[in-house]
Amino acid sequence: MPNIKKSTGKRGPRKRKLAEEFPPGEVFTDLLKKKWKLGPVIGKGGFGCLYLADVNSSESVTSDAPYVIKVEPSDNGPLFTELSFYMRAAKPELIKKWISSHKLKYLGVPKYWGSGLHQKNGKSYRFMVMDRLGKDLQKIFEEQGKRFSRKTVLQLGLRILNVLEYIHEHEYVHGDIKASNLLLGHEIPNQVYLVDYGLAFRYSPEGNHKDYKENPKRCHDGTLEFTSIDAHKGATPSRRGDLEILGYCMICWLSGSLPWEDNLKNPDYVKESKIRYTDNISGFMLKCFTKEDKPDEISRYMEKVMTLSYTEKPPYQELREIFLQGLQDIGHKDDGILDFEVLLNGDVPAKPKLSFIYLSLSRILTPNMWPICLKPRLVFIHEEGNL
């Protein structure tokens, strides 16, 4: 579940110290004196490493370890920002209480289990212990030909809305929602978790919303193709910005790309394109989809989000209802299942393990009995998947 990766974002360059890799078996002690043992590295970026981990014991950390430890040099900024969020908003008891009070099956926020400083060879390292998670959505998106089904996109939208409502109610915004920051559950792959709070911002400390103020030094913070118009202008992240970013992600997951991706080297072009397209949501949808395939629920969602003021509390339930209606319109319901195994258009994901079902069906069906979807092309499924 590597959460540390080279970002596709266009963040300004900052000098940070490189990470040192620790050997398996190294023991870290958190602020509450709980000891954690490192396993192998499972993710490595320019400034930090991600390790499998478990509570310290005489045993080695196994491949099914339930935790990960993220480690960076102590004077690097992103992990400090993440820690501030996790310590305030991601304690297991807070998440459990929210799940219960909102009658949810789960909440896609990784649980925080501990943190501290670790000294090694005269150097100081900051670390954080979290739930172990699975594969990121960007890898799955690319494996599936850069398309998700409409049902899956709406299911993802519902789950991410739940996360955003939670973190917003705990005074934070995320600021960098994208497929590579969305990880499936390690044991329950139909669950999706929002990670990487390195750009998280406490927009409303003690209930006092920050004023809108543009800072030229912060223009275009985030991941350029998805970041909000507010962020393009240098304003600090906001609740409406998170929802705008989610909208761009959903459009990309459905259509395969966004109209401004042809010139990502020019941040101002991207900003002006977003302003132009969000001023005309109907035209935006027609640019990304055919008239027949246009997802009306995404149009309604974007229209609602783009009317929000900077400090306005979003109508989360109203937005969820839009997605639920979209599921109903295509003959589905919110069953929580992410149908990654088979694409709706019959295309085959890149390099999957496949079972060829043509011969099996030909033994029991005559040609005039073949399902319509199988007549023009052959259909493949994952060996380990379900239709």
PDB file of C-alpha atoms in Angstrom, residues 56-330:
ATOM      1  CA  ASN A  56       6.959  -5.288  19.336  1.00  0.00           C
ATOM      2  CA  SER A  57       7.536  -8.940  20.214  1.00  0.00           C
ATOM      3  CA  SER A  58      10.192 -11.604  19.828  1.00  0.00           C
ATOM      4  CA  GLU A  59       8.679 -12.540  16.456  1.00  0.00           C
ATOM      5  CA  SER A  60       9.624 -11.007  13.113  1.00  0.00           C
ATOM      6  CA  VAL A  61       7.069  -8.798  11.386  1.00  0.00           C
ATOM      7  CA  THR A  62       5.172 -10.975   8.912  1.00  0.00           C
ATOM      8  CA  SER A  63       3.739 -10.135   5.511  1.00  0.00           C
ATOM      9  CA  ASP A  64       0.226  -9.989   6.994  1.00  0.00           C
ATOM     10  CA  ALA A  65       1.153  -7.300   9.551  1.00  0.00           C
ATOM     11  CA  PRO A  66      -1.846  -5.056  10.350  1.00  0.00           C
ATOM     12  CA  TYR A  67       0.049  -1.756  10.674  1.00  0.00           C
ATOM     13  CA  VAL A  68       2.424   0.480   8.748  1.00  0.00           C
ATOM     14  CA  ILE A  69       4.918   3.046  10.016  1.00  0.00           C
ATOM     15  CA  LYS A  70       5.673   6.152   7.991  1.00  0.00           C
ATOM     16  CA  VAL A  71       9.132   7.629   8.704  1.00  0.00           C
ATOM     17  CA  GLU A  72      10.709  10.928   7.626  1.00  0.00           C
ATOM     18  CA  PRO A  73      13.572  13.124   8.878  1.00  0.00           C
ATOM     19  CA  SER A  74      12.103  15.145  11.740  1.00  0.00           C
ATOM     20  CA  ASP A  75      12.566  18.544  10.112  1.00  0.00           C
ATOM     21  CA  ASN A  76      10.612  17.649   6.968  1.00  0.00           C
ATOM     22  CA  GLY A  77       7.217  19.340   6.861  1.00  0.00           C
ATOM     23  CA  PRO A  78       4.640  16.971   5.286  1.00  0.00           C
ATOM     24  CA  LEU A  79       4.665  14.278   7.969  1.00  0.00           C
ATOM     25  CA  PHE A  80       4.424  16.930  10.697  1.00  0.00           C
ATOM     26  CA  THR A  81       1.315  18.310   8.951  1.00  0.00           C
ATOM     27  CA  GLU A  82      -0.137  14.813   8.628  1.00  0.00           C
ATOM     28  CA  LEU A  83       0.553  14.067  12.263  1.00  0.00           C
ATOM     29  CA  SER A  84      -1.264  17.200  13.356  1.00  0.00           C
ATOM     30  CA  PHE A  85      -4.333  16.006  11.462  1.00  0.00           C
ATOM     31  CA  TYR A  86      -4.168  12.390  12.631  1.00  0.00           C
ATOM     32  CA  MET A  87      -3.641  13.283  16.287  1.00  0.00           C
ATOM     33  CA  ARG A  88      -6.612  15.668  16.251  1.00  0.00           C
ATOM     34  CA  ALA A  89      -9.028  13.804  14.011  1.00  0.00           C
ATOM     35  CA  ALA A  90      -8.091  10.159  13.371  1.00  0.00           C
ATOM     36  CA  LYS A  91      -7.929   8.545  16.785  1.00  0.00           C
ATOM     37  CA  PRO A  92      -9.757   5.184  16.752  1.00  0.00           C
ATOM     38  CA  GLU A  93     -12.306   6.278  19.363  1.00  0.00           C
ATOM     39  CA  LEU A  94     -13.280   9.379  17.332  1.00  0.00           C
ATOM     40  CA  ILE A  95     -13.764   7.358  14.161  1.00  0.00           C
ATOM     41  CA  LYS A  96     -15.743   4.669  16.008  1.00  0.00           C
ATOM     42  CA  LYS A  97     -18.042   7.298  17.529  1.00  0.00           C
ATOM     43  CA  TRP A  98     -18.684   8.907  14.131  1.00  0.00           C
ATOM     44  CA  ILE A  99     -19.436   5.566  12.471  1.00  0.00           C
ATOM     45  CA  SER A 100     -21.954   4.774  15.202  1.00  0.00           C
ATOM     46  CA  SER A 101     -23.671   8.172  15.269  1.00  0.00           C
ATOM     47  CA  HIS A 102     -23.952   8.341  11.464  1.00  0.00           C
ATOM     48  CA  LYS A 103     -24.933   4.670  11.054  1.00  0.00           C
ATOM     49  CA  LEU A 104     -22.078   3.921   8.649  1.00  0.00           C
ATOM     50  CA  LYS A 105     -20.554   0.521   7.896  1.00  0.00           C
ATOM     51  CA  TYR A 106     -17.090   2.073   7.959  1.00  0.00           C
ATOM     52  CA  LEU A 107     -15.340   5.412   7.448  1.00  0.00           C
ATOM     53  CA  GLY A 108     -12.482   5.754   4.986  1.00  0.00           C
ATOM     54  CA  VAL A 109     -10.048   7.529   7.310  1.00  0.00           C
ATOM     55  CA  PRO A 110      -6.998   5.474   8.358  1.00  0.00           C
ATOM     56  CA  LYS A 111      -6.774   5.101  12.116  1.00  0.00           C
ATOM     57  CA  TYR A 112      -3.883   6.696  13.975  1.00  0.00           C
ATOM     58  CA  TRP A 113      -2.192   4.366  16.478  1.00  0.00           C
ATOM     59  CA  GLY A 114       0.844   6.279  17.656  1.00  0.00           C
ATOM     60  CA  SER A 115       3.777   8.524  16.783  1.00  0.00           C
ATOM     61  CA  GLY A 116       7.072   9.804  18.101  1.00  0.00           C
ATOM     62  CA  LEU A 117      10.705  10.592  17.363  1.00  0.00           C
ATOM     63  CA  HIS A 118      13.387   7.978  16.727  1.00  0.00           C
ATOM     64  CA  GLN A 119      17.113   8.679  17.042  1.00  0.00           C
ATOM     65  CA  LYS A 120      19.631   6.908  14.812  1.00  0.00           C
ATOM     66  CA  ASN A 121      23.279   7.740  14.121  1.00  0.00           C
ATOM     67  CA  GLY A 122      22.893  11.202  15.582  1.00  0.00           C
ATOM     68  CA  LYS A 123      19.859  11.987  13.408  1.00  0.00           C
ATOM     69  CA  SER A 124      16.231  12.448  14.412  1.00  0.00           C
ATOM     70  CA  TYR A 125      13.306  10.840  12.564  1.00  0.00           C
ATOM     71  CA  ARG A 126       9.606  11.456  12.971  1.00  0.00           C
ATOM     72  CA  PHE A 127       7.306   8.440  12.643  1.00  0.00           C
ATOM     73  CA  MET A 128       3.605   7.662  12.632  1.00  0.00           C
ATOM     74  CA  VAL A 129       1.798   4.326  13.028  1.00  0.00           C
ATOM     75  CA  MET A 130      -1.375   3.775  10.972  1.00  0.00           C
ATOM     76  CA  ASP A 131      -3.643   1.043   9.685  1.00  0.00           C
ATOM     77  CA  ARG A 132      -2.216  -0.980   6.835  1.00  0.00           C
ATOM     78  CA  LEU A 133      -4.122  -0.461   3.599  1.00  0.00           C
ATOM     79  CA  GLY A 134      -4.121  -1.978   0.127  1.00  0.00           C
ATOM     80  CA  LYS A 135      -3.701  -0.958  -3.495  1.00  0.00           C
ATOM     81  CA  ASP A 136      -4.232   2.626  -4.628  1.00  0.00           C
ATOM     82  CA  LEU A 137      -6.962   3.528  -7.109  1.00  0.00           C
ATOM     83  CA  GLN A 138      -4.543   5.100  -9.589  1.00  0.00           C
ATOM     84  CA  LYS A 139      -2.930   1.722 -10.280  1.00  0.00           C
ATOM     85  CA  ILE A 140      -6.344   0.116 -10.730  1.00  0.00           C
ATOM     86  CA  PHE A 141      -7.499   3.011 -12.928  1.00  0.00           C
ATOM     87  CA  GLU A 142      -4.515   2.541 -15.236  1.00  0.00           C
ATOM     88  CA  GLU A 143      -4.893  -1.250 -15.279  1.00  0.00           C
ATOM     89  CA  GLN A 144      -8.491  -0.854 -16.400  1.00  0.00           C
ATOM     90  CA  GLY A 145      -7.756   1.366 -19.365  1.00  0.00           C
ATOM     91  CA  LYS A 146      -8.350   4.599 -17.417  1.00  0.00           C
ATOM     92  CA  ARG A 147     -12.070   4.028 -17.036  1.00  0.00           C
ATOM     93  CA  PHE A 148     -14.245   3.111 -14.074  1.00  0.00           C
ATOM     94  CA  SER A 149     -17.884   2.130 -14.451  1.00  0.00           C
ATOM     95  CA  ARG A 150     -20.507   4.716 -13.599  1.00  0.00           C
ATOM     96  CA  LYS A 151     -21.699   2.592 -10.695  1.00  0.00           C
ATOM     97  CA  THR A 152     -18.202   2.383  -9.228  1.00  0.00           C
ATOM     98  CA  VAL A 153     -17.616   6.130  -9.645  1.00  0.00           C
ATOM     99  CA  LEU A 154     -20.852   6.916  -7.803  1.00  0.00           C
ATOM    100  CA  GLN A 155     -20.011   4.414  -5.050  1.00  0.00           C
ATOM    101  CA  LEU A 156     -16.605   6.056  -4.676  1.00  0.00           C
ATOM    102  CA  GLY A 157     -18.246   9.478  -4.580  1.00  0.00           C
ATOM    103  CA  LEU A 158     -20.532   8.416  -1.733  1.00  0.00           C
ATOM    104  CA  ARG A 159     -17.682   6.962   0.326  1.00  0.00           C
ATOM    105  CA  ILE A 160     -15.433   9.989  -0.218  1.00  0.00           C
ATOM    106  CA  LEU A 161     -18.260  12.382   0.673  1.00  0.00           C
ATOM    107  CA  ASN A 162     -18.534  10.559   4.006  1.00  0.00           C
ATOM    108  CA  VAL A 163     -14.818  11.076   4.604  1.00  0.00           C
ATOM    109  CA  LEU A 164     -14.903  14.741   3.619  1.00  0.00           C
ATOM    110  CA  GLU A 165     -17.855  15.457   5.887  1.00  0.00           C
ATOM    111  CA  TYR A 166     -15.974  13.832   8.771  1.00  0.00           C
ATOM    112  CA  ILE A 167     -12.696  15.682   8.309  1.00  0.00           C
ATOM    113  CA  HIS A 168     -14.523  18.969   7.652  1.00  0.00           C
ATOM    114  CA  GLU A 169     -16.489  18.569  10.875  1.00  0.00           C
ATOM    115  CA  HIS A 170     -13.145  18.061  12.635  1.00  0.00           C
ATOM    116  CA  GLU A 171     -11.904  21.432  11.326  1.00  0.00           C
ATOM    117  CA  TYR A 172      -9.716  20.128   8.474  1.00  0.00           C
ATOM    118  CA  VAL A 173      -9.798  20.086   4.692  1.00  0.00           C
ATOM    119  CA  HIS A 174      -7.707  17.664   2.619  1.00  0.00           C
ATOM    120  CA  GLY A 175      -6.701  19.682  -0.443  1.00  0.00           C
ATOM    121  CA  ASP A 176      -5.279  16.840  -2.566  1.00  0.00           C
ATOM    122  CA  ILE A 177      -7.963  14.266  -3.353  1.00  0.00           C
ATOM    123  CA  LYS A 178      -6.939  12.013  -6.254  1.00  0.00           C
ATOM    124  CA  ALA A 179      -6.835   8.331  -7.170  1.00  0.00           C
ATOM    125  CA  SER A 180      -3.273   7.794  -5.906  1.00  0.00           C
ATOM    126  CA  ASN A 181      -4.381   9.096  -2.489  1.00  0.00           C
ATOM    127  CA  LEU A 182      -7.299   6.655  -2.320  1.00  0.00           C
ATOM    128  CA  LEU A 183      -6.368   3.193  -1.089  1.00  0.00           C
ATOM    129  CA  LEU A 184      -8.472   0.062  -0.841  1.00  0.00           C
ATOM    130  CA  GLY A 185      -8.782  -1.749   2.460  1.00  0.00           C
ATOM    131  CA  HIS A 186      -6.114  -4.381   3.099  1.00  0.00           C
ATOM    132  CA  GLU A 187      -8.598  -7.051   4.186  1.00  0.00           C
ATOM    133  CA  ILE A 188     -11.827  -5.637   2.701  1.00  0.00           C
ATOM    134  CA  PRO A 189     -11.048  -4.347  -0.815  1.00  0.00           C
ATOM    135  CA  ASN A 190     -14.519  -2.841  -1.306  1.00  0.00           C
ATOM    136  CA  GLN A 191     -13.584  -0.233   1.288  1.00  0.00           C
ATOM    137  CA  VAL A 192     -11.717   2.885   0.149  1.00  0.00           C
ATOM    138  CA  TYR A 193      -9.621   5.196   2.334  1.00  0.00           C
ATOM    139  CA  LEU A 194      -8.423   8.750   1.762  1.00  0.00           C
ATOM    140  CA  VAL A 195      -4.733   9.096   2.708  1.00  0.00           C
ATOM    141  CA  ASP A 196      -1.865  11.609   2.495  1.00  0.00           C
ATOM    142  CA  TYR A 197      -2.780  14.569   4.662  1.00  0.00           C
ATOM    143  CA  GLY A 198       0.458  16.409   3.872  1.00  0.00           C
ATOM    144  CA  LEU A 199      -1.544  19.325   2.428  1.00  0.00           C
ATOM    145  CA  ALA A 200      -4.322  19.124   5.031  1.00  0.00           C
ATOM    146  CA  PHE A 201      -5.266  22.517   6.418  1.00  0.00           C
ATOM    147  CA  ARG A 202      -7.065  23.431   9.616  1.00  0.00           C
ATOM    148  CA  TYR A 203      -9.524  25.815   8.023  1.00  0.00           C
ATOM    149  CA  SER A 204     -11.635  26.459  11.132  1.00  0.00           C
ATOM    150  CA  PRO A 205      -9.592  26.344  14.358  1.00  0.00           C
ATOM    151  CA  GLU A 206     -11.901  26.489  17.370  1.00  0.00           C
ATOM    152  CA  GLY A 207     -14.817  27.029  14.978  1.00  0.00           C
ATOM    153  CA  ASN A 208     -13.469  30.255  13.450  1.00  0.00           C
ATOM    154  CA  HIS A 209     -13.305  29.929   9.663  1.00  0.00           C
ATOM    155  CA  LYS A 210     -10.208  31.405   8.040  1.00  0.00           C
ATOM    156  CA  ASP A 211     -10.847  34.430   5.842  1.00  0.00           C
ATOM    157  CA  TYR A 212     -10.455  34.193   2.079  1.00  0.00           C
ATOM    158  CA  LYS A 213      -7.045  35.570   1.212  1.00  0.00           C
ATOM    159  CA  GLU A 214      -4.972  34.988  -1.907  1.00  0.00           C
ATOM    160  CA  ASN A 215      -1.250  34.336  -1.441  1.00  0.00           C
ATOM    161  CA  PRO A 216       0.784  34.414  -4.687  1.00  0.00           C
ATOM    162  CA  LYS A 217       3.363  32.092  -3.126  1.00  0.00           C
ATOM    163  CA  ARG A 218       0.716  29.360  -2.754  1.00  0.00           C
ATOM    164  CA  CYS A 219      -0.804  29.549  -6.231  1.00  0.00           C
ATOM    165  CA  HIS A 220      -1.613  26.123  -7.734  1.00  0.00           C
ATOM    166  CA  ASP A 221      -0.982  24.120  -4.519  1.00  0.00           C
ATOM    167  CA  GLY A 222      -2.064  20.502  -4.837  1.00  0.00           C
ATOM    168  CA  THR A 223      -2.167  18.296  -7.925  1.00  0.00           C
ATOM    169  CA  LEU A 224      -2.546  20.597 -10.907  1.00  0.00           C
ATOM    170  CA  GLU A 225      -5.137  18.694 -12.946  1.00  0.00           C
ATOM    171  CA  PHE A 226      -7.468  18.277  -9.960  1.00  0.00           C
ATOM    172  CA  THR A 227      -6.810  21.178  -7.586  1.00  0.00           C
ATOM    173  CA  SER A 228      -9.536  23.732  -6.886  1.00  0.00           C
ATOM    174  CA  ILE A 229      -9.901  27.190  -8.379  1.00  0.00           C
ATOM    175  CA  ASP A 230      -9.351  28.646  -4.899  1.00  0.00           C
ATOM    176  CA  ALA A 231      -6.000  26.840  -4.703  1.00  0.00           C
ATOM    177  CA  HIS A 232      -5.036  28.027  -8.193  1.00  0.00           C
ATOM    178  CA  LYS A 233      -5.522  31.580  -6.928  1.00  0.00           C
ATOM    179  CA  GLY A 234      -3.390  30.972  -3.840  1.00  0.00           C
ATOM    180  CA  ALA A 235      -6.236  30.865  -1.311  1.00  0.00           C
ATOM    181  CA  THR A 236      -6.012  28.349   1.501  1.00  0.00           C
ATOM    182  CA  PRO A 237      -8.009  25.124   0.988  1.00  0.00           C
ATOM    183  CA  SER A 238     -11.711  25.139   1.793  1.00  0.00           C
ATOM    184  CA  ARG A 239     -14.615  22.725   2.096  1.00  0.00           C
ATOM    185  CA  ARG A 240     -15.996  23.780  -1.272  1.00  0.00           C
ATOM    186  CA  GLY A 241     -12.530  23.219  -2.753  1.00  0.00           C
ATOM    187  CA  ASP A 242     -12.434  19.602  -1.554  1.00  0.00           C
ATOM    188  CA  LEU A 243     -15.829  18.967  -3.147  1.00  0.00           C
ATOM    189  CA  GLU A 244     -14.751  20.640  -6.393  1.00  0.00           C
ATOM    190  CA  ILE A 245     -11.648  18.425  -6.513  1.00  0.00           C
ATOM    191  CA  LEU A 246     -13.823  15.334  -5.958  1.00  0.00           C
ATOM    192  CA  GLY A 247     -15.983  16.402  -8.898  1.00  0.00           C
ATOM    193  CA  TYR A 248     -12.976  16.653 -11.214  1.00  0.00           C
ATOM    194  CA  CYS A 249     -11.801  13.217 -10.059  1.00  0.00           C
ATOM    195  CA  MET A 250     -15.180  11.618 -10.755  1.00  0.00           C
ATOM    196  CA  ILE A 251     -15.350  13.162 -14.227  1.00  0.00           C
ATOM    197  CA  CYS A 252     -11.837  11.888 -14.964  1.00  0.00           C
ATOM    198  CA  TRP A 253     -12.644   8.384 -13.689  1.00  0.00           C
ATOM    199  CA  LEU A 254     -15.710   8.236 -15.929  1.00  0.00           C
ATOM    200  CA  SER A 255     -14.357   9.868 -19.089  1.00  0.00           C
ATOM    201  CA  GLY A 256     -10.670   8.984 -18.834  1.00  0.00           C
ATOM    202  CA  SER A 257      -9.296  12.536 -18.875  1.00  0.00           C
ATOM    203  CA  LEU A 258      -9.994  16.217 -18.230  1.00  0.00           C
ATOM    204  CA  PRO A 259     -10.095  18.956 -20.907  1.00  0.00           C
ATOM    205  CA  TRP A 260      -7.067  20.835 -19.556  1.00  0.00           C
ATOM    206  CA  GLU A 261      -4.737  17.828 -19.435  1.00  0.00           C
ATOM    207  CA  ASP A 262      -3.332  18.795 -22.842  1.00  0.00           C
ATOM    208  CA  ASN A 263      -1.302  21.623 -21.276  1.00  0.00           C
ATOM    209  CA  LEU A 264      -0.365  20.798 -17.687  1.00  0.00           C
ATOM    210  CA  LYS A 265       2.933  22.649 -18.081  1.00  0.00           C
ATOM    211  CA  ASN A 266       0.963  25.895 -17.950  1.00  0.00           C
ATOM    212  CA  PRO A 267      -0.765  26.287 -14.541  1.00  0.00           C
ATOM    213  CA  ASP A 268      -2.512  29.508 -15.559  1.00  0.00           C
ATOM    214  CA  TYR A 269      -4.006  27.773 -18.595  1.00  0.00           C
ATOM    215  CA  VAL A 270      -5.343  25.026 -16.323  1.00  0.00           C
ATOM    216  CA  LYS A 271      -6.796  27.606 -13.926  1.00  0.00           C
ATOM    217  CA  GLU A 272      -8.502  29.586 -16.700  1.00  0.00           C
ATOM    218  CA  SER A 273      -9.844  26.379 -18.260  1.00  0.00           C
ATOM    219  CA  LYS A 274     -11.425  25.345 -14.962  1.00  0.00           C
ATOM    220  CA  ILE A 275     -12.975  28.782 -14.489  1.00  0.00           C
ATOM    221  CA  ARG A 276     -14.389  28.703 -18.023  1.00  0.00           C
ATOM    222  CA  TYR A 277     -15.752  25.162 -17.808  1.00  0.00           C
ATOM    223  CA  THR A 278     -17.253  25.512 -14.325  1.00  0.00           C
ATOM    224  CA  ASP A 279     -19.060  28.655 -15.479  1.00  0.00           C
ATOM    225  CA  ASN A 280     -20.825  26.391 -17.995  1.00  0.00           C
ATOM    226  CA  ILE A 281     -21.272  22.961 -16.415  1.00  0.00           C
ATOM    227  CA  SER A 282     -23.461  21.725 -19.272  1.00  0.00           C
ATOM    228  CA  GLY A 283     -20.740  22.564 -21.785  1.00  0.00           C
ATOM    229  CA  PHE A 284     -18.149  20.989 -19.486  1.00  0.00           C
ATOM    230  CA  MET A 285     -20.084  17.713 -19.478  1.00  0.00           C
ATOM    231  CA  LEU A 286     -20.515  17.733 -23.252  1.00  0.00           C
ATOM    232  CA  LYS A 287     -16.777  18.284 -23.649  1.00  0.00           C
ATOM    233  CA  CYS A 288     -16.083  15.164 -21.573  1.00  0.00           C
ATOM    234  CA  PHE A 289     -18.978  12.878 -22.593  1.00  0.00           C
ATOM    235  CA  THR A 290     -21.281  12.164 -25.492  1.00  0.00           C
ATOM    236  CA  LYS A 291     -24.814  13.478 -25.131  1.00  0.00           C
ATOM    237  CA  GLU A 292     -26.070   9.921 -24.569  1.00  0.00           C
ATOM    238  CA  ASP A 293     -23.461   9.081 -21.908  1.00  0.00           C
ATOM    239  CA  LYS A 294     -23.549  12.384 -20.022  1.00  0.00           C
ATOM    240  CA  PRO A 295     -23.969  11.648 -16.281  1.00  0.00           C
ATOM    241  CA  ASP A 296     -26.679  14.085 -15.202  1.00  0.00           C
ATOM    242  CA  GLU A 297     -25.996  13.414 -11.527  1.00  0.00           C
ATOM    243  CA  ILE A 298     -22.399  14.658 -11.894  1.00  0.00           C
ATOM    244  CA  SER A 299     -23.729  17.791 -13.597  1.00  0.00           C
ATOM    245  CA  ARG A 300     -26.112  18.433 -10.702  1.00  0.00           C
ATOM    246  CA  TYR A 301     -23.352  17.792  -8.177  1.00  0.00           C
ATOM    247  CA  MET A 302     -20.937  20.220  -9.860  1.00  0.00           C
ATOM    248  CA  GLU A 303     -23.620  22.878 -10.263  1.00  0.00           C
ATOM    249  CA  LYS A 304     -24.406  22.694  -6.546  1.00  0.00           C
ATOM    250  CA  VAL A 305     -20.755  22.724  -5.463  1.00  0.00           C
ATOM    251  CA  MET A 306     -19.854  25.703  -7.646  1.00  0.00           C
ATOM    252  CA  THR A 307     -22.576  27.825  -5.983  1.00  0.00           C
ATOM    253  CA  LEU A 308     -21.059  27.396  -2.503  1.00  0.00           C
ATOM    254  CA  SER A 309     -19.367  30.362  -0.868  1.00  0.00           C
ATOM    255  CA  TYR A 310     -15.863  30.031   0.579  1.00  0.00           C
ATOM    256  CA  THR A 311     -17.057  29.730   4.183  1.00  0.00           C
ATOM    257  CA  GLU A 312     -20.358  27.936   3.523  1.00  0.00           C
ATOM    258  CA  LYS A 313     -21.006  24.528   5.050  1.00  0.00           C
ATOM    259  CA  PRO A 314     -21.750  22.101   2.195  1.00  0.00           C
ATOM    260  CA  PRO A 315     -25.078  20.214   2.105  1.00  0.00           C
ATOM    261  CA  TYR A 316     -23.459  16.785   2.338  1.00  0.00           C
ATOM    262  CA  GLN A 317     -26.691  14.814   2.525  1.00  0.00           C
ATOM    263  CA  GLU A 318     -28.141  16.631  -0.480  1.00  0.00           C
ATOM    264  CA  LEU A 319     -25.004  15.774  -2.453  1.00  0.00           C
ATOM    265  CA  ARG A 320     -25.237  12.132  -1.365  1.00  0.00           C
ATOM    266  CA  GLU A 321     -28.859  12.061  -2.518  1.00  0.00           C
ATOM    267  CA  ILE A 322     -27.728  13.243  -5.958  1.00  0.00           C
ATOM    268  CA  PHE A 323     -25.349  10.281  -6.233  1.00  0.00           C
ATOM    269  CA  LEU A 324     -27.939   7.846  -4.869  1.00  0.00           C
ATOM    270  CA  GLN A 325     -30.422   9.035  -7.479  1.00  0.00           C
ATOM    271  CA  GLY A 326     -27.745   8.548 -10.124  1.00  0.00           C
ATOM    272  CA  LEU A 327     -27.316   4.933  -9.032  1.00  0.00           C
ATOM    273  CA  GLN A 328     -31.065   4.413  -9.176  1.00  0.00           C
ATOM    274  CA  ASP A 329     -31.236   5.934 -12.664  1.00  0.00           C
ATOM    275  CA  ILE A 330     -28.831   3.283 -13.995  1.00  0.00           C
TER     276      ILE A 330
END
